[in-house]
Amino acid sequence: MSPQLPPVAPAVTAELVAALSPRLRKRLDSGIAKLADRPVVRDGAVVRIAVDDDTDLELHAPDGAVRGADAVRCGCLLAPDCLHRAAAASLAPVAEDTDSAAPQDHSAAEEDAAQAPETATPEQRAAVRAVQLATSAVLEAGTDGAGAVLQAELLRAAHTARLAGLHRAAATAVSVVTALRAARAADPAYRLTDLAAGLYEVLSVAHRLPSASGGELTALRGSARQPYRPDGSLRLYGLFSEPVLTASGYAGAVTWTADAEGRLYQVSDVAPGGAGRAVGAADRTVRIGDTALTHRELARAGLAVSGATVSPTGRLGAGAGVRAVRAPGVGWHEEPVARPWAEPVPDQIARALAGGRDLLFLDVTLTGTAAEAAGDCLLADCAGVPLRLTAAHDDPALPHRDNLRLLSAARGTRLRVVARLTPAPHPRAQLLAAEHPTRADTRLDIGLDRLQGADLPTTAAAPSGSVPVPVSASGSASDEAPIHLLRCRVHQTVSGGRPVLALPGDTRADARHLRRSGLATAAELLTDLHSAAADRAHDVFGRLRPTDPDRFARAWLAAAHYTSELDRTLCLAAWTP
């Protein structure tokens, strides 16, 4: 397997693509496809791509990422104005901002917030408008039409936004580019819903920020750095560990722990890499203090920390002043680790939907498996609520799907599990960890530990197929509210762009169905979305006028916002027995 290309800073990709001639821009996507098939060799901080038998292209990444255009060097005769440099930057993962993960003194963060202007500055309004225009162009083209040139424009706008202090818009715009690349490369980790959520987030921030003030403006701006604050001494108990594997080229592991009050803390080891690093990170020593514990061991043991620093999300810092030693762990049914499971499930769901922690601590009884378009899911009963447990990752190097398949044979087994909420009109979550089906006081990290057939209860039958479940066009159960008629168009736009919705057709039947179901607003939004897509006026000479991406983006944003809010309401209702 060839080494992975190092991440490239967004501004570098934007600069290299902008420098291409119009003729070369038209050839960029085909150039990327050709370069993707060429041999790659890593030599320390330099990654070489064999453009042909006589020419190499080099990416220099001394700190693990390419930070300047001059760090992408090609030996062809047309360099530095060649297509190869821009193609390599567009093919590589997008690098995270160097200051996004740097620890920051908490008082400094508060001072920065206090000194921020009450309203958006002219520079910020201009920057967010650039992000809005670039995102609208991507939405209008859809994944099929949003090639490297449109992606570079969005990366350029993201870089401008970051320089203007709009870190939330910048980070989300970069995540949209990453998802676009995954979609166009047919990456199995790509999720249409994730890309739709990213586009919605960017357009929503861009729409609200110019008129925002006070606390709303601060939230819309976001933060450049993760503020860590001193938290004294901590006694932590391991809960579970999960692999991290992102479409942006980062991988590793995160181990979750709890303190005596039931608060959750994370120990993270994430760096550029692929599935191999995600698998191997579990057996790497945790990056905190002088402890020799691995992530896999910490998930079942404990940690005593002094001089701890903690981010607002509970991530533990690994500064020079932090000390940590191994301590005993406790089981999931023992205090204080058992406390998260004592919280009522509806309260956990409400917190997650409100933007809080999305981990769910559940007691379930396994009932079988069901077939869905994205793969089989594990069925379970959770206090009278029928629940679908899905795989957190589809990469074959990780055991998520194999473990779910084996667990489906343990019907009737009652397990304590940890899952991550997937907002949907029916109870749905990604299974992250579970009790062992036959070994008392043994835990399974679903993404790291591999179950065997011998681990199943002796009365369990081998998996013999799945129960087919009717699935609507939106991917959820057929008995859901007909909001899927609108949600389907929202997702179709993301995939096919404006042209898909502009195709001739009668949408009145769907609108009538929505109105009969009491969803009159959804019917109006559906009609307006199709109208905006088909709005192509002619000039006095009969020629089509340019499209209005702003109107189409606003119509799509309104539809996406409505479905998102209604889905939250349906999700909370579905988890209530």
XYZ file of C-alpha atoms in Angstrom:
577
model
C 0.000 0.000 0.000
C 1.391 3.428 -0.959
C 2.047 5.981 1.793
C -0.629 8.576 2.277
C -0.005 12.114 1.062
C 0.608 14.644 3.837
C -2.190 17.127 4.574
C -1.943 20.424 2.700
C -2.985 23.762 4.188
C -6.159 25.215 2.599
C -4.390 28.436 1.538
C -1.727 26.429 -0.322
C -4.261 24.523 -2.405
C -6.187 27.710 -3.160
C -2.995 29.523 -4.233
C -1.805 26.737 -6.531
C -5.204 26.331 -8.229
C -5.629 30.092 -8.639
C -2.250 30.262 -10.407
C -3.372 27.874 -13.174
C -4.348 29.158 -16.568
C -8.018 28.743 -17.613
C -6.961 25.899 -19.913
C -5.219 24.008 -17.114
C -8.115 24.564 -14.716
C -10.373 22.652 -17.094
C -7.918 19.736 -16.948
C -7.420 19.781 -13.176
C -9.895 17.049 -12.229
C -8.521 14.651 -14.849
C -5.001 15.539 -13.686
C -5.925 14.622 -10.123
C -7.311 11.261 -11.287
C -4.084 10.470 -13.154
C -1.888 11.499 -10.243
C -3.905 9.331 -7.849
C -2.703 6.228 -9.706
C 0.995 7.109 -9.572
C 3.472 5.505 -7.112
C 4.091 7.348 -3.838
C 7.219 7.031 -1.676
C 7.890 8.636 1.713
C 11.426 9.669 2.681
C 11.307 11.267 6.114
C 9.424 14.557 5.854
C 9.332 14.369 2.028
C 6.708 12.479 0.026
C 7.507 11.823 -3.650
C 5.018 11.079 -6.407
C 6.347 9.612 -9.640
C 4.626 11.777 -12.270
C 6.249 9.644 -14.958
C 9.394 7.555 -15.354
C 11.630 10.631 -15.396
C 9.774 13.191 -13.273
C 9.033 13.339 -9.546
C 6.805 15.674 -7.603
C 7.711 16.358 -3.966
C 5.636 17.485 -1.002
C 7.734 18.741 1.909
C 6.003 18.458 5.276
C 8.520 19.017 8.099
C 5.788 19.252 10.745
C 3.564 16.607 9.142
C 1.696 19.027 6.841
C 2.469 21.188 3.798
C 2.285 24.830 4.915
C 3.570 26.772 1.883
C 3.224 26.653 -1.905
C 6.996 26.421 -2.274
C 6.863 23.120 -0.356
C 5.175 21.504 -3.387
C 7.886 21.038 -6.029
C 7.718 19.435 -9.448
C 10.555 18.439 -11.762
C 8.650 18.758 -15.038
C 9.566 21.305 -17.703
C 6.480 23.462 -17.081
C 7.090 23.862 -13.330
C 6.298 25.875 -11.299
C 3.303 26.723 -13.503
C 2.444 23.092 -14.166
C -0.768 21.227 -13.450
C 0.964 18.651 -11.249
C 1.493 20.897 -8.199
C -2.167 21.957 -8.023
C -3.305 18.380 -8.638
C -1.149 17.046 -5.801
C -2.434 19.684 -3.378
C -6.037 18.946 -4.409
C -5.480 15.198 -4.023
C -3.956 15.430 -0.531
C -6.032 15.698 2.665
C -6.782 19.207 3.943
C -4.533 20.174 6.858
C -6.001 21.478 10.081
C -5.036 24.985 11.159
C -1.845 24.910 13.192
C -3.409 27.009 15.947
C -6.643 25.064 16.233
C -5.307 22.509 18.674
C -2.807 24.634 20.576
C -3.503 24.937 24.315
C -4.486 28.404 25.414
C -4.624 29.975 28.832
C -8.260 30.289 29.867
C -7.929 33.884 31.042
C -6.439 34.819 27.677
C -9.426 33.262 25.907
C -11.825 35.254 28.074
C -9.843 38.436 27.405
C -9.994 37.822 23.648
C -13.776 37.366 23.873
C -14.185 40.492 25.985
C -12.227 42.591 23.489
C -14.142 41.303 20.457
C -16.420 43.898 18.810
C -20.136 43.836 19.587
C -21.060 43.393 15.937
C -19.334 41.862 12.939
C -16.638 44.052 11.381
C -16.713 45.042 7.694
C -13.816 42.624 7.153
C -15.797 39.795 8.719
C -18.903 40.600 6.693
C -16.849 40.523 3.499
C -15.167 37.258 4.511
C -18.398 35.510 5.403
C -19.962 36.720 2.162
C -17.105 35.084 0.258
C -17.744 31.846 2.135
C -21.450 32.130 1.363
C -20.862 32.624 -2.369
C -18.372 29.755 -2.604
C -20.684 27.420 -0.669
C -23.676 28.431 -2.802
C -21.668 27.574 -5.920
C -20.878 24.135 -4.489
C -24.538 23.572 -3.613
C -25.660 24.623 -7.085
C -23.176 22.226 -8.725
C -23.732 19.276 -6.359
C -21.050 16.714 -5.599
C -20.930 15.615 -9.234
C -20.075 19.129 -10.427
C -18.052 20.453 -7.476
C -14.599 19.625 -8.787
C -11.197 20.809 -7.626
C -11.680 24.392 -8.865
C -14.855 24.986 -6.840
C -13.249 23.225 -3.883
C -10.238 25.542 -4.092
C -12.510 28.585 -4.130
C -14.168 27.356 -0.953
C -10.753 26.708 0.632
C -9.661 30.223 -0.291
C -12.809 31.649 1.289
C -12.214 29.498 4.388
C -8.669 30.836 4.707
C -9.929 34.416 4.393
C -12.564 33.723 7.046
C -9.976 32.334 9.444
C -7.791 35.408 9.000
C -10.864 37.538 9.804
C -11.448 35.600 13.026
C -14.393 33.544 11.720
C -13.071 30.189 12.843
C -16.379 28.340 12.889
C -17.170 29.184 9.271
C -13.606 28.403 8.204
C -13.467 25.010 9.909
C -16.873 23.923 8.598
C -16.043 25.048 5.053
C -12.898 22.910 5.164
C -14.947 19.940 6.387
C -17.290 20.441 3.402
C -14.329 20.214 1.009
C -13.152 17.043 2.732
C -16.611 15.493 2.400
C -16.824 16.541 -1.266
C -13.552 14.797 -2.009
C -14.717 11.671 -0.215
C -17.953 11.693 -2.222
C -16.203 12.124 -5.563
C -13.662 9.406 -4.697
C -16.437 6.957 -3.686
C -14.858 6.692 -0.235
C -16.875 4.121 1.798
C -16.605 6.447 4.816
C -18.537 9.180 2.972
C -21.995 10.006 4.313
C -24.412 12.185 2.354
C -26.009 13.304 5.598
C -22.640 14.579 6.886
C -22.059 16.673 3.759
C -25.613 18.032 3.917
C -25.078 18.948 7.571
C -21.811 20.720 6.720
C -23.386 22.768 3.931
C -26.287 23.661 6.212
C -23.885 24.756 8.961
C -21.817 26.994 6.663
C -24.824 28.646 5.027
C -26.572 29.078 8.373
C -23.553 30.820 9.917
C -23.128 33.005 6.834
C -26.820 33.955 6.912
C -26.939 34.833 10.621
C -23.536 36.415 11.275
C -23.918 39.823 9.542
C -26.830 40.794 11.799
C -25.690 39.000 14.972
C -24.368 40.664 18.110
C -23.295 39.815 21.637
C -23.237 36.170 22.653
C -24.752 34.974 19.381
C -21.962 36.644 17.410
C -19.313 35.115 19.675
C -20.782 31.645 19.084
C -20.964 32.216 15.322
C -17.362 33.385 15.175
C -16.060 30.327 17.001
C -12.674 29.947 18.637
C -9.261 29.581 17.031
C -7.767 27.589 19.843
C -8.907 25.026 22.343
C -8.730 26.756 25.745
C -7.347 24.526 28.502
C -7.867 25.499 32.121
C -6.160 24.084 35.223
C -8.274 21.436 36.949
C -6.033 20.351 39.845
C -5.942 16.668 40.746
C -8.238 14.101 39.138
C -9.026 10.474 39.898
C -10.228 8.961 36.638
C -11.806 5.602 35.794
C -11.597 4.103 32.306
C -14.854 3.676 30.367
C -13.980 2.662 26.808
C -11.731 3.465 23.859
C -12.754 4.160 20.272
C -10.746 4.419 17.047
C -10.692 7.713 15.156
C -10.567 7.642 11.363
C -11.491 10.805 9.478
C -11.941 11.538 5.788
C -9.468 14.414 6.205
C -6.570 11.994 6.733
C -6.347 11.844 10.523
C -6.467 8.695 12.624
C -5.807 7.435 16.123
C -7.743 6.657 19.273
C -9.688 8.435 22.012
C -10.160 6.903 25.438
C -13.067 8.079 27.592
C -12.811 8.216 31.368
C -15.024 9.405 34.230
C -14.226 11.047 37.554
C -15.843 10.405 40.927
C -18.687 12.836 40.086
C -19.481 11.135 36.792
C -17.958 13.868 34.586
C -16.357 12.582 31.396
C -12.793 13.247 30.228
C -10.970 12.191 27.070
C -7.369 11.195 26.400
C -6.642 11.588 22.690
C -3.950 10.436 20.278
C -4.896 11.618 16.786
C -2.425 12.468 14.004
C -2.146 12.215 10.197
C -2.648 8.610 9.129
C -5.059 5.981 7.893
C -6.826 2.871 9.138
C -3.537 1.253 10.187
C -2.861 4.046 12.630
C -6.430 3.867 13.960
C -5.956 0.169 14.706
C -2.460 0.535 16.170
C -3.163 3.606 18.310
C -5.041 1.522 20.866
C -1.770 -0.124 21.878
C 0.206 3.126 22.040
C 1.053 4.707 25.386
C -1.358 7.479 26.321
C 0.042 10.992 25.977
C -0.350 12.218 29.514
C 2.248 12.345 32.283
C 4.721 9.497 32.644
C 2.236 6.646 32.678
C 3.004 3.553 30.621
C -0.670 2.709 30.114
C -1.884 2.123 26.578
C -5.287 3.339 25.422
C -6.608 -0.222 25.497
C -5.402 -0.657 29.096
C -6.655 2.743 30.265
C -10.141 1.892 29.001
C -10.295 -0.813 31.704
C -8.045 0.701 34.385
C -7.802 4.098 36.076
C -5.562 7.154 36.255
C -4.520 9.522 39.011
C -3.625 12.926 37.518
C -2.080 15.968 39.193
C -1.670 19.382 37.597
C -4.401 18.463 35.123
C -5.487 20.849 32.364
C -8.847 20.318 30.688
C -10.600 21.791 27.650
C -14.288 22.807 27.721
C -15.143 19.525 25.961
C -13.323 17.453 28.596
C -10.143 16.753 26.670
C -7.139 16.321 28.957
C -4.032 18.349 28.174
C -0.580 16.782 28.071
C 1.565 19.727 29.152
C 4.926 19.469 30.876
C 3.381 20.136 34.297
C 0.915 17.230 34.095
C 1.687 14.112 36.144
C -0.212 10.840 35.881
C 0.123 7.334 37.341
C -1.878 4.157 36.919
C -4.729 3.499 39.357
C -7.309 0.713 39.729
C -10.408 0.762 37.547
C -13.954 -0.354 38.327
C -16.697 -2.135 36.403
C -19.586 -0.475 34.610
C -22.003 -1.593 37.341
C -19.881 -0.104 40.147
C -19.766 3.450 41.445
C -18.791 5.989 40.252
C -18.608 4.572 36.708
C -22.233 3.384 36.820
C -23.577 6.932 37.227
C -24.015 7.783 33.493
C -26.332 4.763 33.091
C -28.534 6.045 35.922
C -29.531 9.162 33.946
C -32.941 8.731 32.256
C -32.585 8.051 28.550
C -34.903 10.913 27.446
C -32.709 13.321 29.433
C -29.623 12.000 27.656
C -31.320 12.450 24.272
C -32.492 15.996 25.086
C -28.967 16.998 26.124
C -27.430 15.559 22.954
C -29.984 17.268 20.695
C -29.316 20.568 22.464
C -25.669 20.417 21.390
C -24.271 18.702 24.475
C -22.435 15.400 24.786
C -23.789 12.901 22.261
C -22.710 9.736 24.103
C -25.560 7.534 25.324
C -25.265 5.084 28.221
C -27.929 2.432 27.740
C -29.135 -0.927 29.053
C -30.466 -2.948 26.132
C -31.709 -6.412 25.218
C -30.555 -7.658 21.814
C -33.409 -8.683 19.521
C -31.778 -9.412 16.154
C -30.674 -7.582 13.043
C -32.231 -5.606 10.208
C -31.151 -4.914 6.636
C -30.693 -1.290 5.599
C -29.263 0.366 2.507
C -26.034 1.247 4.347
C -25.622 -2.268 5.783
C -27.123 -4.406 8.517
C -27.871 -2.846 11.887
C -28.284 -4.482 15.280
C -31.781 -4.386 16.771
C -32.286 -3.963 20.502
C -34.938 -3.105 23.051
C -34.079 -0.140 25.291
C -36.630 0.206 28.099
C -39.474 -0.536 25.720
C -38.040 1.528 22.854
C -37.017 -0.399 19.679
C -33.470 0.750 18.952
C -31.192 0.355 15.922
C -27.465 0.136 16.689
C -25.210 0.818 13.704
C -21.498 0.671 12.923
C -19.472 3.800 13.689
C -17.042 3.047 10.827
C -17.299 0.922 7.686
C -13.567 0.515 7.058
C -12.845 -3.255 6.874
C -9.670 -2.795 8.939
C -11.891 -1.941 11.922
C -14.128 -4.658 13.439
C -17.347 -2.648 13.860
C -19.452 -4.499 11.288
C -18.106 -7.959 12.158
C -18.860 -7.377 15.833
C -22.399 -6.191 15.122
C -22.991 -9.250 12.951
C -21.898 -11.621 15.732
C -23.807 -9.792 18.447
C -26.983 -10.105 16.381
C -26.861 -13.862 17.058
C -27.019 -13.287 20.827
C -30.762 -12.563 20.783
C -32.245 -12.138 24.231
C -28.913 -11.138 25.790
C -29.094 -8.097 28.069
C -26.088 -5.789 27.802
C -24.945 -2.457 29.110
C -23.631 -0.402 26.152
C -22.190 2.962 25.173
C -23.408 4.463 21.899
C -23.366 7.760 20.022
C -26.716 9.286 19.105
C -27.641 9.466 15.437
C -30.485 12.013 15.187
C -33.304 10.375 13.228
C -37.114 10.059 13.372
C -36.584 6.654 14.982
C -34.237 5.596 17.845
C -30.818 5.131 16.304
C -27.222 5.209 17.581
C -23.708 4.031 16.714
C -22.502 1.225 18.990
C -19.119 2.090 20.539
C -18.669 -0.277 23.488
C -20.562 -3.091 25.192
C -20.357 -5.655 27.906
C -19.093 -9.051 26.755
C -22.074 -11.321 26.005
C -20.673 -14.250 28.041
C -17.847 -12.983 30.261
C -18.936 -11.074 33.338
C -17.111 -7.819 34.072
C -15.457 -7.810 30.617
C -15.928 -4.882 28.250
C -15.650 -4.725 24.483
C -14.438 -1.734 22.503
C -16.515 -2.402 19.386
C -14.050 -0.639 17.074
C -10.924 -2.285 18.496
C -11.726 -5.720 19.988
C -12.810 -8.585 17.723
C -15.503 -10.960 18.901
C -15.271 -14.638 17.959
C -18.048 -17.171 17.534
C -16.893 -18.847 20.741
C -17.648 -15.615 22.629
C -21.390 -15.967 22.012
C -23.817 -17.616 24.420
C -24.016 -21.382 23.828
C -27.709 -21.042 22.999
C -27.063 -18.417 20.321
C -27.374 -19.469 16.724
C -24.936 -18.320 14.090
C -26.114 -15.217 12.223
C -28.459 -16.438 9.503
C -29.307 -13.308 7.635
C -31.131 -10.161 8.528
C -34.707 -9.030 8.720
C -35.538 -6.713 5.810
C -36.895 -3.374 6.980
C -38.896 -1.131 4.617
C -36.762 1.895 3.893
C -37.891 5.178 2.434
C -35.946 7.313 -0.022
C -34.411 9.158 2.898
C -33.039 5.969 4.404
C -35.344 5.653 7.393
C -38.335 3.492 8.247
C -41.329 3.667 5.952
C -43.739 4.489 8.779
C -42.104 7.826 9.576
C -43.790 11.182 9.055
C -43.806 12.224 5.371
C -41.179 14.886 6.068
C -38.923 12.528 4.104
C -40.530 13.960 0.950
C -38.805 17.282 1.702
C -35.655 15.777 3.215
C -35.147 13.690 0.081
C -35.072 16.866 -2.061
C -32.622 18.481 0.355
C -30.270 15.517 -0.052
C -30.836 15.264 -3.811
C -29.670 18.858 -4.127
C -26.434 18.042 -2.309
C -25.739 15.148 -4.677
C -26.942 16.505 -8.008
C -27.141 20.244 -7.491
C -29.700 22.599 -8.968
C -30.043 20.662 -12.273
C -31.626 17.673 -10.513
C -34.424 19.747 -9.013
C -34.835 21.785 -12.184
C -35.795 18.725 -14.215
C -39.377 18.804 -15.520
C -41.837 17.116 -13.214
C -44.947 17.613 -11.124
C -44.242 18.176 -7.427
C -47.840 18.983 -6.548
C -48.605 15.410 -5.442
C -45.833 15.514 -2.818
C -46.945 18.943 -1.667
C -50.547 17.724 -1.299
C -49.364 14.709 0.695
C -47.459 16.971 3.068
C -50.463 19.268 3.536
C -52.792 16.328 4.221
C -50.359 15.224 6.937
C -50.486 18.635 8.609
C -47.100 19.755 7.236
C -48.230 22.818 5.304
C -44.948 24.658 5.898
C -43.001 21.703 4.499
C -45.239 21.786 1.410
C -44.523 25.500 0.883
C -40.785 24.965 1.317
C -40.801 22.092 -1.157
C -42.637 24.196 -3.736
C -40.302 27.146 -3.220
C -37.191 24.943 -3.532
C -38.330 23.562 -6.893
C -39.349 27.034 -8.029
C -35.919 28.464 -7.157
C -34.214 25.599 -8.989
C -36.255 26.144 -12.149
C -36.050 29.951 -12.081
C -34.181 30.736 -15.311
C -35.514 33.970 -16.796
C -34.785 35.039 -20.386
C -33.462 38.387 -21.532
C -35.037 40.479 -24.331
C -33.159 38.396 -26.917
C -34.523 35.116 -25.574
C -31.253 34.056 -23.949
C -31.242 32.448 -20.495
C -30.095 34.823 -17.781
C -27.472 33.651 -15.279
C -28.831 31.665 -12.365
C -29.387 33.283 -8.989
C -27.362 31.096 -6.593
C -28.363 33.273 -3.637
C -32.084 32.583 -4.072
C -31.516 28.871 -4.578
C -29.204 28.666 -1.541
C -31.743 30.517 0.621
C -34.540 28.171 -0.467
C -32.364 25.133 0.249
C -31.262 26.534 3.618
C -34.878 27.115 4.673
C -35.822 23.547 3.718
C -32.752 22.097 5.447
C -33.440 24.124 8.598
C -37.060 23.000 8.744
C -36.219 19.307 8.315
C -33.419 19.568 10.870
C -35.637 21.102 13.533
C -38.517 18.720 12.852
C -36.130 15.746 12.949
C -34.962 16.863 16.397
C -38.536 16.928 17.639
C -39.343 13.535 16.097
C -36.116 12.062 17.465
C -36.877 13.129 21.028
C -40.443 11.819 20.736
C -39.253 8.496 19.315
C -37.013 7.818 22.329
C -39.917 8.306 24.747
C -41.592 4.948 25.524
